[in-house]
Coordinates of C-alpha atoms in Angstrom, one line a residue:
M1 CA -109.3 -96.5 -32.0
F2 CA -106.4 -99.2 -33.4
Y3 CA -108.7 -98.3 -36.4
K4 CA -108.2 -94.7 -36.7
R5 CA -104.5 -94.9 -35.6
L6 CA -104.7 -97.3 -38.5
N7 CA -105.5 -94.8 -40.7
R8 CA -103.8 -92.0 -39.9
L9 CA -100.8 -93.8 -40.5
L10 CA -102.0 -95.7 -44.1
S11 CA -103.0 -91.9 -44.9
L12 CA -99.9 -90.6 -44.0
R13 CA -97.9 -93.2 -45.9
N14 CA -100.2 -92.1 -49.2
I15 CA -99.6 -88.3 -48.6
I16 CA -95.5 -89.5 -48.4
I17 CA -95.8 -91.8 -51.7
I18 CA -97.5 -89.3 -53.7
G19 CA -95.3 -86.2 -52.3
T20 CA -92.5 -88.6 -53.5
I21 CA -93.6 -89.2 -56.7
T22 CA -94.8 -85.9 -57.3
L23 CA -91.2 -84.6 -56.8
I24 CA -89.6 -86.7 -58.8
F25 CA -91.5 -86.4 -62.3
T26 CA -91.4 -82.8 -61.5
F27 CA -87.3 -83.0 -61.1
F28 CA -87.4 -85.0 -64.5
K29 CA -90.0 -82.3 -66.4
L30 CA -87.4 -79.9 -65.6
I31 CA -84.5 -81.1 -67.2
Y32 CA -85.9 -82.8 -70.0
S33 CA -88.0 -79.3 -70.7
G34 CA -84.9 -77.1 -70.3
D35 CA -85.9 -75.2 -67.7
L36 CA -83.0 -76.0 -65.8
N37 CA -80.3 -74.0 -67.7
S38 CA -77.3 -72.7 -67.5
E39 CA -78.6 -69.6 -66.8
N40 CA -79.5 -70.5 -63.6
S41 CA -75.8 -72.0 -62.7
N42 CA -76.5 -72.1 -58.8
H43 CA -79.2 -74.2 -59.0
P44 CA -78.2 -77.7 -57.5
F45 CA -79.4 -79.7 -60.9
A46 CA -77.8 -77.1 -63.3
R47 CA -74.7 -79.3 -64.2
V48 CA -76.9 -81.9 -65.2
S49 CA -79.2 -80.3 -67.0
E50 CA -76.1 -79.2 -68.8
R51 CA -74.9 -82.1 -69.3
I52 CA -77.8 -83.6 -71.6
Q53 CA -78.9 -80.1 -72.9
Q54 CA -75.4 -79.9 -74.6
K55 CA -75.2 -83.4 -76.2
P56 CA -76.9 -83.1 -79.1
K57 CA -75.5 -79.5 -79.7
T58 CA -71.9 -81.5 -80.1
M59 CA -73.2 -84.4 -81.7
E60 CA -69.4 -85.9 -80.8
I61 CA -70.4 -88.9 -79.1
D62 CA -69.7 -92.4 -79.7
W63 CA -73.2 -94.9 -80.2
Y64 CA -73.9 -97.6 -81.6
D65 CA -77.3 -98.9 -83.6
D66 CA -79.3 -101.5 -83.7
S67 CA -77.3 -104.2 -84.9
G68 CA -74.4 -103.5 -82.3
H69 CA -72.3 -101.3 -84.6
R70 CA -70.6 -98.3 -83.3
H71 CA -70.7 -95.2 -84.1
E72 CA -68.4 -92.6 -83.6
D73 CA -70.3 -89.6 -85.3
A74 CA -74.0 -89.6 -84.3
R75 CA -75.3 -86.7 -86.2
P76 CA -78.0 -88.4 -88.6
P77 CA -77.2 -87.2 -92.0
L78 CA -79.9 -84.9 -93.0
S79 CA -78.9 -82.7 -90.1
V80 CA -75.6 -82.2 -92.0
A81 CA -76.2 -79.2 -93.9
R82 CA -74.4 -80.1 -96.9
I83 CA -76.1 -83.4 -96.7
A84 CA -79.3 -81.9 -96.4
K85 CA -79.2 -79.6 -99.3
Y86 CA -78.0 -82.4 -101.8
C87 CA -80.6 -84.6 -100.9
N88 CA -83.2 -82.0 -100.6
H89 CA -85.8 -83.9 -98.7
P90 CA -88.9 -82.9 -98.2
R91 CA -90.2 -80.6 -95.6
G92 CA -93.9 -80.2 -95.5
E93 CA -94.5 -78.1 -98.6
P94 CA -92.1 -76.4 -100.6
S95 CA -91.1 -72.1 -100.2
G96 CA -90.3 -70.1 -102.2
E97 CA -91.0 -66.3 -103.7
E98 CA -92.2 -67.5 -107.2
G99 CA -94.9 -65.1 -108.2
L100 CA -94.9 -63.2 -104.5
V101 CA -94.4 -59.9 -106.4
P102 CA -96.1 -56.2 -105.8
K103 CA -99.9 -56.4 -106.8
D104 CA -98.7 -54.0 -109.7
Y105 CA -96.9 -56.3 -111.6
V106 CA -98.8 -58.9 -114.1
L107 CA -96.8 -62.3 -114.6
L108 CA -97.2 -62.9 -118.2
N109 CA -94.6 -65.5 -118.4
A110 CA -92.1 -68.3 -117.1
H111 CA -89.7 -70.8 -117.5
V112 CA -88.9 -73.6 -114.9
V113 CA -85.8 -75.6 -115.4
I114 CA -85.8 -78.4 -112.8
R115 CA -83.2 -81.4 -111.9
H116 CA -85.2 -84.4 -111.6
G117 CA -85.5 -85.5 -108.0
D118 CA -83.8 -87.9 -105.9
R119 CA -82.6 -91.7 -107.6
S120 CA -80.8 -94.5 -107.3
P121 CA -76.9 -94.4 -107.9
I122 CA -75.1 -94.3 -111.5
S123 CA -72.0 -95.1 -109.2
K124 CA -72.4 -98.0 -107.4
L125 CA -69.5 -98.9 -104.8
P126 CA -68.2 -101.3 -105.6
D127 CA -68.1 -105.2 -104.5
G128 CA -71.5 -105.0 -103.8
K129 CA -71.3 -102.5 -101.2
H130 CA -74.4 -100.6 -102.5
Q131 CA -77.5 -100.6 -101.0
N132 CA -81.0 -101.9 -102.8
I133 CA -83.7 -98.6 -103.2
S134 CA -86.8 -99.3 -103.2
C135 CA -88.6 -97.4 -106.3
L136 CA -92.2 -97.7 -104.5
T137 CA -93.5 -94.3 -104.1
D138 CA -94.7 -94.1 -100.3
V139 CA -97.2 -91.5 -99.5
T140 CA -99.0 -93.0 -96.4
Q141 CA -97.3 -89.9 -94.5
F142 CA -98.6 -87.5 -97.1
A143 CA -102.3 -88.1 -95.5
H144 CA -102.7 -83.8 -95.1
V145 CA -101.4 -83.4 -98.7
P146 CA -105.2 -84.7 -100.8
K147 CA -103.3 -84.1 -103.9
L148 CA -99.7 -85.9 -102.6
Y149 CA -101.7 -89.1 -100.7
N150 CA -103.5 -89.8 -104.3
Y151 CA -100.4 -89.1 -106.6
V152 CA -100.1 -93.3 -106.5
H153 CA -103.5 -94.2 -106.9
V154 CA -103.9 -91.7 -110.0
M155 CA -100.5 -93.0 -111.8
A156 CA -101.9 -96.5 -111.9
S157 CA -105.2 -95.4 -113.4
V158 CA -103.7 -93.7 -116.3
S159 CA -101.0 -95.9 -116.7
Q160 CA -103.0 -98.8 -117.6
D161 CA -105.2 -95.8 -120.4
R162 CA -102.2 -94.1 -121.8
S163 CA -101.9 -93.4 -125.3
K164 CA -99.8 -96.7 -127.0
E165 CA -98.1 -93.1 -129.3
S166 CA -96.8 -91.5 -126.6
P167 CA -92.6 -91.0 -127.2
F168 CA -91.8 -92.1 -123.8
K169 CA -94.2 -95.5 -123.9
M170 CA -91.4 -97.6 -123.2
W171 CA -91.3 -96.2 -119.6
G172 CA -93.5 -96.2 -116.8
M173 CA -95.3 -92.9 -115.7
Y174 CA -94.0 -93.3 -111.8
P175 CA -92.0 -95.2 -109.9
A176 CA -93.4 -98.2 -109.3
H177 CA -90.7 -101.5 -108.7
S178 CA -89.5 -102.3 -105.5
V179 CA -85.9 -102.4 -106.1
C180 CA -84.6 -99.2 -108.3
A181 CA -82.6 -100.1 -111.3
D182 CA -79.1 -97.9 -111.7
G183 CA -80.3 -94.1 -112.1
Q184 CA -84.1 -94.5 -112.0
L185 CA -86.1 -92.0 -110.5
T186 CA -86.9 -93.5 -106.4
G187 CA -90.3 -92.6 -104.8
L188 CA -89.0 -89.4 -102.8
G189 CA -87.8 -88.2 -106.4
A190 CA -91.4 -88.2 -107.2
I191 CA -92.5 -87.0 -103.8
Q192 CA -89.9 -83.7 -104.6
H193 CA -91.8 -82.6 -108.3
V194 CA -94.9 -83.1 -107.2
L195 CA -94.3 -81.1 -104.3
N196 CA -92.7 -78.5 -106.5
G197 CA -95.7 -78.8 -109.1
I198 CA -98.1 -78.1 -105.9
H199 CA -96.3 -75.2 -104.8
F200 CA -96.2 -73.4 -108.2
S201 CA -99.5 -74.4 -108.7
E202 CA -100.7 -72.1 -106.1
R203 CA -98.5 -69.2 -107.0
Y204 CA -99.0 -69.4 -111.0
H205 CA -102.7 -70.9 -111.5
F206 CA -104.5 -70.0 -108.6
Q207 CA -102.9 -66.5 -107.9
H208 CA -102.0 -65.4 -110.8
K209 CA -104.5 -67.0 -113.2
L210 CA -101.3 -68.0 -115.7
F211 CA -103.7 -70.2 -116.9
N212 CA -107.0 -72.1 -116.1
E213 CA -108.7 -74.9 -115.6
N214 CA -110.4 -74.5 -119.3
N215 CA -107.0 -73.1 -121.5
W216 CA -103.9 -75.3 -119.5
Q217 CA -103.5 -77.6 -122.3
D218 CA -102.5 -74.6 -124.8
K219 CA -101.2 -72.4 -122.3
V220 CA -98.9 -75.3 -120.0
V221 CA -95.9 -76.5 -122.4
A222 CA -93.5 -79.7 -120.7
Y223 CA -90.0 -80.8 -122.4
S224 CA -88.0 -84.0 -120.8
T225 CA -84.5 -85.6 -121.6
E226 CA -84.4 -89.0 -122.7
V227 CA -84.2 -90.2 -119.6
S228 CA -87.0 -92.1 -117.4
R229 CA -86.1 -90.1 -114.1
T230 CA -86.6 -87.1 -116.3
Y231 CA -89.3 -87.8 -117.9
Q232 CA -91.1 -88.9 -114.4
S233 CA -90.4 -85.9 -113.0
A234 CA -92.0 -84.4 -115.2
I235 CA -95.1 -86.0 -114.8
A236 CA -94.9 -86.1 -111.5
F237 CA -94.4 -81.8 -111.5
L238 CA -97.3 -81.5 -114.1
Y239 CA -99.6 -83.9 -111.7
G240 CA -99.0 -81.4 -109.3
L241 CA -99.1 -78.3 -111.2
L242 CA -102.4 -79.4 -112.5
H243 CA -106.4 -78.9 -111.3
K244 CA -107.2 -82.0 -112.9
F245 CA -104.2 -84.3 -114.5
E246 CA -105.7 -85.7 -118.1
F247 CA -102.6 -87.3 -119.0
D248 CA -103.5 -87.3 -123.0
N249 CA -104.2 -83.6 -123.2
I250 CA -100.7 -82.7 -121.5
N251 CA -98.8 -81.6 -124.0
L252 CA -95.1 -82.9 -123.3
K253 CA -92.1 -83.1 -125.4
R254 CA -88.9 -85.4 -125.7
A255 CA -86.0 -83.1 -125.8
N256 CA -82.9 -85.1 -128.2
N257 CA -80.7 -83.0 -126.2
I258 CA -79.9 -82.6 -122.2
N259 CA -79.7 -78.4 -123.2
F260 CA -83.0 -78.1 -124.3
C261 CA -81.9 -76.5 -127.3
E262 CA -84.1 -76.5 -130.6
Y263 CA -83.0 -75.6 -134.4
K264 CA -86.0 -73.5 -134.9
F265 CA -84.6 -71.4 -132.6
V266 CA -80.6 -71.6 -133.2
G267 CA -81.3 -72.1 -136.9
T268 CA -78.4 -75.0 -136.8
T269 CA -78.4 -78.6 -134.7
C270 CA -77.0 -77.1 -131.6
F271 CA -73.8 -79.3 -132.0
C272 CA -70.6 -77.5 -131.6
Q273 CA -67.8 -79.7 -132.4
G274 CA -64.8 -79.5 -130.1
L275 CA -66.8 -77.6 -127.1
E276 CA -66.3 -81.0 -124.6
N277 CA -62.6 -80.2 -125.0
V278 CA -63.0 -76.8 -123.2
Y279 CA -64.5 -78.4 -120.9
V280 CA -62.0 -80.9 -120.1
R281 CA -59.8 -78.7 -120.6
A282 CA -61.6 -76.1 -117.9
G283 CA -61.5 -79.3 -115.3
Q284 CA -57.8 -79.8 -115.6
E285 CA -57.0 -76.7 -114.6
C286 CA -59.0 -76.5 -111.7
R287 CA -57.7 -79.7 -110.5
A288 CA -53.9 -78.5 -111.4
E289 CA -54.8 -75.6 -108.6
M290 CA -53.3 -76.2 -105.0
G291 CA -56.4 -76.3 -102.9
Y292 CA -57.6 -79.1 -105.0
M293 CA -54.7 -81.2 -104.7
S294 CA -54.3 -80.4 -101.5
L295 CA -57.9 -81.8 -100.8
M296 CA -57.3 -84.6 -102.8
K297 CA -53.8 -85.3 -99.8
R298 CA -56.7 -85.3 -97.8
Y299 CA -59.2 -87.4 -99.6
K300 CA -56.2 -90.2 -100.0
N301 CA -56.1 -90.9 -96.2
L302 CA -60.0 -90.7 -96.2
T303 CA -60.0 -93.4 -98.8
R304 CA -57.6 -95.9 -97.3
H305 CA -60.0 -94.8 -93.9
L306 CA -62.7 -96.1 -96.2
S307 CA -61.5 -99.0 -97.3
D308 CA -61.0 -100.4 -94.0
I309 CA -64.4 -99.5 -93.6
L310 CA -66.2 -101.3 -97.0
G311 CA -63.3 -104.2 -97.5
I312 CA -62.4 -102.4 -100.7
Q313 CA -59.3 -102.3 -101.8
E314 CA -58.4 -98.8 -101.9
H315 CA -57.8 -98.5 -105.7
K316 CA -61.3 -99.9 -106.4
L317 CA -62.6 -96.4 -104.8
Q318 CA -64.2 -94.3 -107.4
W319 CA -63.2 -90.1 -107.7
P320 CA -65.0 -87.9 -105.2
T321 CA -67.7 -87.4 -107.5
S322 CA -68.2 -91.3 -108.3
L323 CA -68.0 -92.1 -104.2
M324 CA -70.2 -89.3 -103.7
D325 CA -73.1 -90.9 -105.6
G326 CA -73.0 -94.1 -104.3
L327 CA -72.7 -93.1 -100.9
S328 CA -75.8 -90.6 -101.0
S329 CA -78.2 -93.3 -101.7
F330 CA -77.4 -94.0 -97.4
A331 CA -77.6 -90.1 -97.0
C332 CA -80.6 -89.1 -97.9
H333 CA -82.4 -92.2 -97.3
R334 CA -81.9 -92.8 -93.8
A335 CA -80.4 -95.8 -94.1
H336 CA -77.4 -97.1 -91.8
F337 CA -73.9 -96.9 -93.0
P338 CA -71.4 -99.6 -93.8
C339 CA -69.8 -100.7 -91.1
N340 CA -67.2 -103.7 -90.8
A341 CA -66.3 -106.2 -88.9
N342 CA -64.8 -104.6 -86.0
R343 CA -68.0 -102.4 -85.7
I344 CA -66.8 -98.9 -87.1
C345 CA -69.1 -97.8 -89.1
L346 CA -68.8 -95.0 -91.9
T347 CA -71.0 -91.8 -90.8
S348 CA -72.1 -88.3 -91.9
R349 CA -67.7 -86.6 -91.1
D350 CA -67.1 -88.7 -93.8
I351 CA -69.4 -87.9 -95.9
E352 CA -69.0 -84.6 -95.4
A353 CA -65.3 -84.9 -96.3
V354 CA -65.9 -86.3 -99.6
W355 CA -68.1 -83.3 -100.9
E356 CA -65.3 -80.9 -99.8
P357 CA -63.2 -81.5 -103.3
V358 CA -66.5 -82.3 -104.8
D359 CA -67.4 -78.6 -103.5
Y360 CA -64.1 -77.2 -104.0
L361 CA -64.0 -78.2 -108.1
S362 CA -68.2 -77.1 -108.2
N363 CA -67.3 -73.6 -107.7
C364 CA -63.7 -73.4 -109.5
L365 CA -65.8 -74.3 -112.6
N366 CA -68.8 -71.9 -111.6
K367 CA -65.5 -69.3 -112.0
S368 CA -63.5 -70.5 -114.3
P369 CA -63.8 -68.5 -117.9
K370 CA -63.1 -71.6 -120.0
Y371 CA -66.1 -73.8 -118.3
I372 CA -68.0 -70.6 -118.3
S373 CA -67.3 -70.0 -122.6
F374 CA -68.4 -73.6 -122.4
A375 CA -71.5 -72.3 -120.8
K376 CA -72.8 -70.1 -122.7
V377 CA -72.4 -72.1 -125.6
S378 CA -74.3 -75.0 -123.8
M379 CA -76.8 -72.8 -122.8
F380 CA -77.7 -70.8 -126.2
G381 CA -80.1 -72.5 -127.3
L382 CA -82.4 -72.7 -123.8
L383 CA -82.1 -69.1 -122.7
K384 CA -82.9 -68.2 -126.9
K385 CA -85.8 -69.9 -126.2
I386 CA -86.5 -68.1 -123.2
V387 CA -86.1 -65.1 -125.1
S388 CA -88.5 -66.0 -127.8
A389 CA -91.0 -66.7 -125.7
F390 CA -91.1 -63.6 -124.0
E391 CA -91.0 -61.5 -127.2
M392 CA -94.3 -63.9 -128.1
A393 CA -96.1 -62.8 -125.1
I394 CA -95.1 -59.5 -124.9
H395 CA -96.3 -58.8 -128.4
N396 CA -99.8 -60.9 -129.0
G397 CA -100.0 -63.2 -125.7
S398 CA -100.3 -66.3 -127.5
G399 CA -98.3 -69.8 -127.0
P400 CA -97.4 -71.8 -123.8
S401 CA -97.2 -69.8 -121.0
F402 CA -95.5 -71.9 -118.0
H403 CA -92.4 -74.0 -119.4
L404 CA -90.8 -76.6 -117.8
Y405 CA -88.0 -78.2 -118.4
S406 CA -86.7 -81.3 -116.7
G407 CA -83.2 -82.3 -116.8
H408 CA -79.8 -82.9 -115.4
D409 CA -77.4 -81.5 -112.9
T410 CA -75.6 -81.0 -116.3
T411 CA -78.1 -79.0 -117.5
V412 CA -78.6 -76.9 -114.5
S413 CA -75.1 -76.1 -113.5
P414 CA -74.3 -74.6 -116.9
L415 CA -77.1 -72.7 -117.0
I416 CA -75.9 -71.6 -113.0
A417 CA -72.6 -70.5 -114.8
T418 CA -73.8 -68.4 -117.5
L419 CA -75.9 -66.6 -115.4
G420 CA -72.9 -65.8 -113.1
L421 CA -75.2 -67.4 -110.0
E422 CA -73.1 -66.9 -107.0
D423 CA -74.2 -70.4 -105.5
G424 CA -72.1 -72.9 -107.6
L425 CA -72.4 -76.2 -105.5
W426 CA -73.5 -79.3 -107.4
P427 CA -77.4 -79.2 -107.4
G428 CA -79.4 -80.9 -105.2
Y429 CA -82.0 -83.5 -106.0
A430 CA -85.5 -81.0 -107.6
T431 CA -83.3 -77.7 -107.9
R432 CA -85.1 -75.3 -109.8
I433 CA -84.0 -72.4 -111.6
V434 CA -87.2 -70.2 -112.8
F435 CA -87.7 -67.1 -115.2
E436 CA -90.7 -65.2 -114.4
L437 CA -91.8 -62.1 -117.0
Y438 CA -93.7 -59.3 -115.7
S439 CA -95.3 -56.6 -117.0
R440 CA -96.1 -53.4 -114.6
L441 CA -98.5 -51.5 -114.9
S442 CA -98.1 -48.2 -113.8
S443 CA -95.1 -48.0 -116.6
K444 CA -96.2 -50.4 -119.1
D445 CA -92.5 -51.8 -118.8
Y446 CA -91.7 -55.4 -118.7
F447 CA -89.3 -57.1 -116.9
F448 CA -88.1 -60.2 -115.7
R449 CA -87.1 -61.9 -112.9
V450 CA -84.2 -65.2 -112.0
L451 CA -84.9 -67.2 -108.9
Q452 CA -82.8 -70.2 -107.7
N453 CA -84.7 -72.7 -105.7
G454 CA -87.4 -70.3 -105.0
K455 CA -84.8 -67.4 -104.0
V456 CA -85.2 -64.5 -106.1
V457 CA -80.9 -63.6 -107.3
T458 CA -81.7 -61.4 -110.5
S459 CA -79.2 -58.9 -108.8
E460 CA -76.7 -61.8 -109.6
V461 CA -77.6 -62.5 -113.1
V462 CA -74.0 -60.9 -115.1
F463 CA -76.4 -59.5 -117.5
C464 CA -78.1 -57.5 -114.5
K465 CA -75.8 -56.7 -112.0
G466 CA -76.3 -52.8 -110.7
L467 CA -79.4 -52.9 -113.2
T468 CA -82.3 -54.5 -110.7
N469 CA -84.4 -52.4 -108.5
G470 CA -86.6 -54.2 -106.0
G471 CA -85.5 -58.1 -107.7
F472 CA -86.6 -57.3 -110.7
C473 CA -84.5 -56.4 -114.2
N474 CA -85.6 -54.6 -117.2
L475 CA -86.5 -56.8 -120.1
E476 CA -84.2 -54.9 -122.6
H477 CA -81.0 -56.1 -120.5
F478 CA -82.2 -59.6 -121.5
F479 CA -82.7 -58.9 -125.2
K480 CA -79.0 -57.2 -125.7
Y481 CA -77.4 -60.2 -123.6
F482 CA -77.4 -61.9 -127.4
G483 CA -76.9 -59.4 -129.7
D484 CA -77.1 -60.1 -133.2
Y485 CA -74.6 -63.2 -132.9
T486 CA -75.3 -67.1 -133.7
F487 CA -74.8 -69.9 -132.3
D488 CA -72.1 -70.9 -134.7
Q489 CA -70.2 -67.4 -134.4
L490 CA -70.5 -68.1 -130.6
C491 CA -69.4 -71.4 -131.2
H492 CA -66.6 -70.3 -133.3
S493 CA -65.8 -67.6 -131.4
V494 CA -65.0 -69.5 -127.4
L495 CA -63.0 -72.1 -129.8
A496 CA -60.5 -70.0 -131.5
S497 CA -59.9 -67.8 -127.9
I498 CA -59.1 -70.9 -126.3
K499 CA -57.1 -72.1 -129.0
S500 CA -55.1 -68.9 -128.6
Q501 CA -54.6 -69.2 -125.0

């Protein structure tokens, strides 16, 4: 009898314990799953849930990192739109509208102009406050992308066997140093362009048959400026693009200027004496605008704040563009921002504030008549080369069908201004501008498209405004843009018009 009563008591206690645990578990599950929202404000737990749900939204909270340093803005840098756009951090396979057209259109020719991938800063923070960045390429998180996962192994193998006659023989084929020197491509930068290459391979190789495994040696050509980061970016892109990477058969050429201008297309040396003065004057006018000067007053206050945190004398802090370059390595690589002895740290908000005058200047230049004139002369040779390739594709189909130009922000920015594209912000890492030539089966006409980072922007192009249909512009408008004038005539015309102002 005693034992029966004891067993009942024990069973009752177990039921109470299990019930209590279940209730607690359900309570926390409801809170963290978001089932207790402000939609049901009468719920007894609604206010608690609201506080928990609202913190990540506002991010206006103090926090301490692993070292105990205090931060007033807990937003991760890559959650801030402007920072994320510039860093262009890989988030799965890239997307874009390249090659996505109605079945009535046949792709004949394509030109892809890229900015190199993520790099170490050229303008470092003074007094040794910069961050050392690894130039090793870590692909362990991309096991689900076999092509990318094998990148380092293939590059290491090919590097040992590549021809010593290569015009790029003084540079490594891929980032493979424990610490980056100034302005070197990082492993992250290589990954960006391998993924871009895979994206274009899917659209142009497999979908449109622009080249195939038997003719790619003749149909794919690439150009790189005389800098290791653009060369390695081109190699990474081509590795992703080509079904089988055979380095000795790749047609990769060395450009002797950042604008990819060639004598055979312009009939001259591609040099316009005095053109740099046009660029300088455009910059001076933008910096003299009230909007920019107002931002620079705020920037002056910001540099006092940064000086206190970084322990750097205020006069040593560079112009916004240089400071942004130095700070981008922390933001793009998810590194802890610098802190002072009082545990006050730089935040994402500080980085945003540095971007403000940078973006103002970029937008101003993109709309400046002087800068646009500078850009037109600078890009004349490249656009002439693209038009010539389009003509050849139409008339006899000979020559390369895919062209890659691996350049810099100073390549992409004037191209954006020349075309009249609306997004004139400083181009992010691995930015791409694409020109596609199509024939339409039903009309036998030829059309082209322009894409900026995967978005069709043909309707923004200055010589196609109001003339596009479904994102296509008739090729004749591209031809008319050049008229009959030469590079030298354009150069002299721009310089004369600026001199008369």
